[in-house]
Amino acid sequence: MHREPRPSWAIETRGLSKAYGSVPVLKGLDLQVRRGSVFALLGPNGAGKTTTVRILATLARADTGQATVAGHDVVAARSRVRRAISLTGQYAALDEEQTGLENLRMMARLRGRSPAAARRRAAELLERFALTGAGDRRVSTYSGGMRRRLDIAAGLVGDPEVVFLDEPTTGLDPRSRRTMWATVGSLAGAGVTVFLTTQYLEEADQLADRVAVLDRGRIRAEGTPEELKKTVTAQRLDLTMAGSAAYQALVGRLGGRALHRAPEELVLGVATDGSAAHVRALLDELDPTREQVARFALHSATLDDVFLELTHE
């Protein structure tokens, strides 16, 4: 009998739990991240995202459970894990008095490369991250997006198998954020496994092959962005009511059928398959007099809907 080969996981956890004092942060975390993929861990503040990254990067120990990164146990083979990974946090860890080139050369020398090899590697990374023109400038003159790109470049000096990006676009403007997205995409294209934590739902939707939603230390759902969206509803009909009385009346009639409520905007959302026939039927059912609904719009489900549904934010 032919058996399918076991998938090759870059990261695998089983039953990870962690508490700080009497406060539980992780409660039996199980994850599997395929090699060469982009995996996004979503969750509100305090959900346990950064604690998960710290455990996987060997900066903290779980109270119970096991974890392997790049095939190595994070406790028993801590040094091997550290050689196989790169970690970039929310704020760039760079020497601002040195130039971008000097930062990268220093990192390469610390990784054991010869002076000539360090210069070559630094030049390669500056070009790869579109920083060649700024390579001779002090990092203190860099914009936030440039610093973040240089920080990731510094982490790639040692050719890591797994890159952890802990909320890497926090504080960046929209243009810099999109530049970072292109950078992350290029990492995955080169075969590097990217483990991304973020609060930006659009970011996960754009970048991730798979997404897990973490809330209060537990995984609430996991799948591709499209799979997660279907758990909410593929389409939603948003109704803007003619007034507060009409809004409250429809809230009472819909009950649990209301997928979305925005009382300040007088908007209610209900599930639909998106077809014209179903939309007409819903409008006839919910506004038979054609006086209570001021306007309507079809809304495709987003990861924001999934996030709000699963984390009850």
PDB file of C-alpha atoms in Angstrom, residues 86 224 254:
ATOM      1  CA  SER A  86      16.441  35.052  12.249  1.00  0.00           C
ATOM      2  CA  THR A 224      -5.909  29.592   4.201  1.00  0.00           C
ATOM      3  CA  LEU A 254     -33.190  39.430  12.681  1.00  0.00           C
TER       4      LEU A 254
END
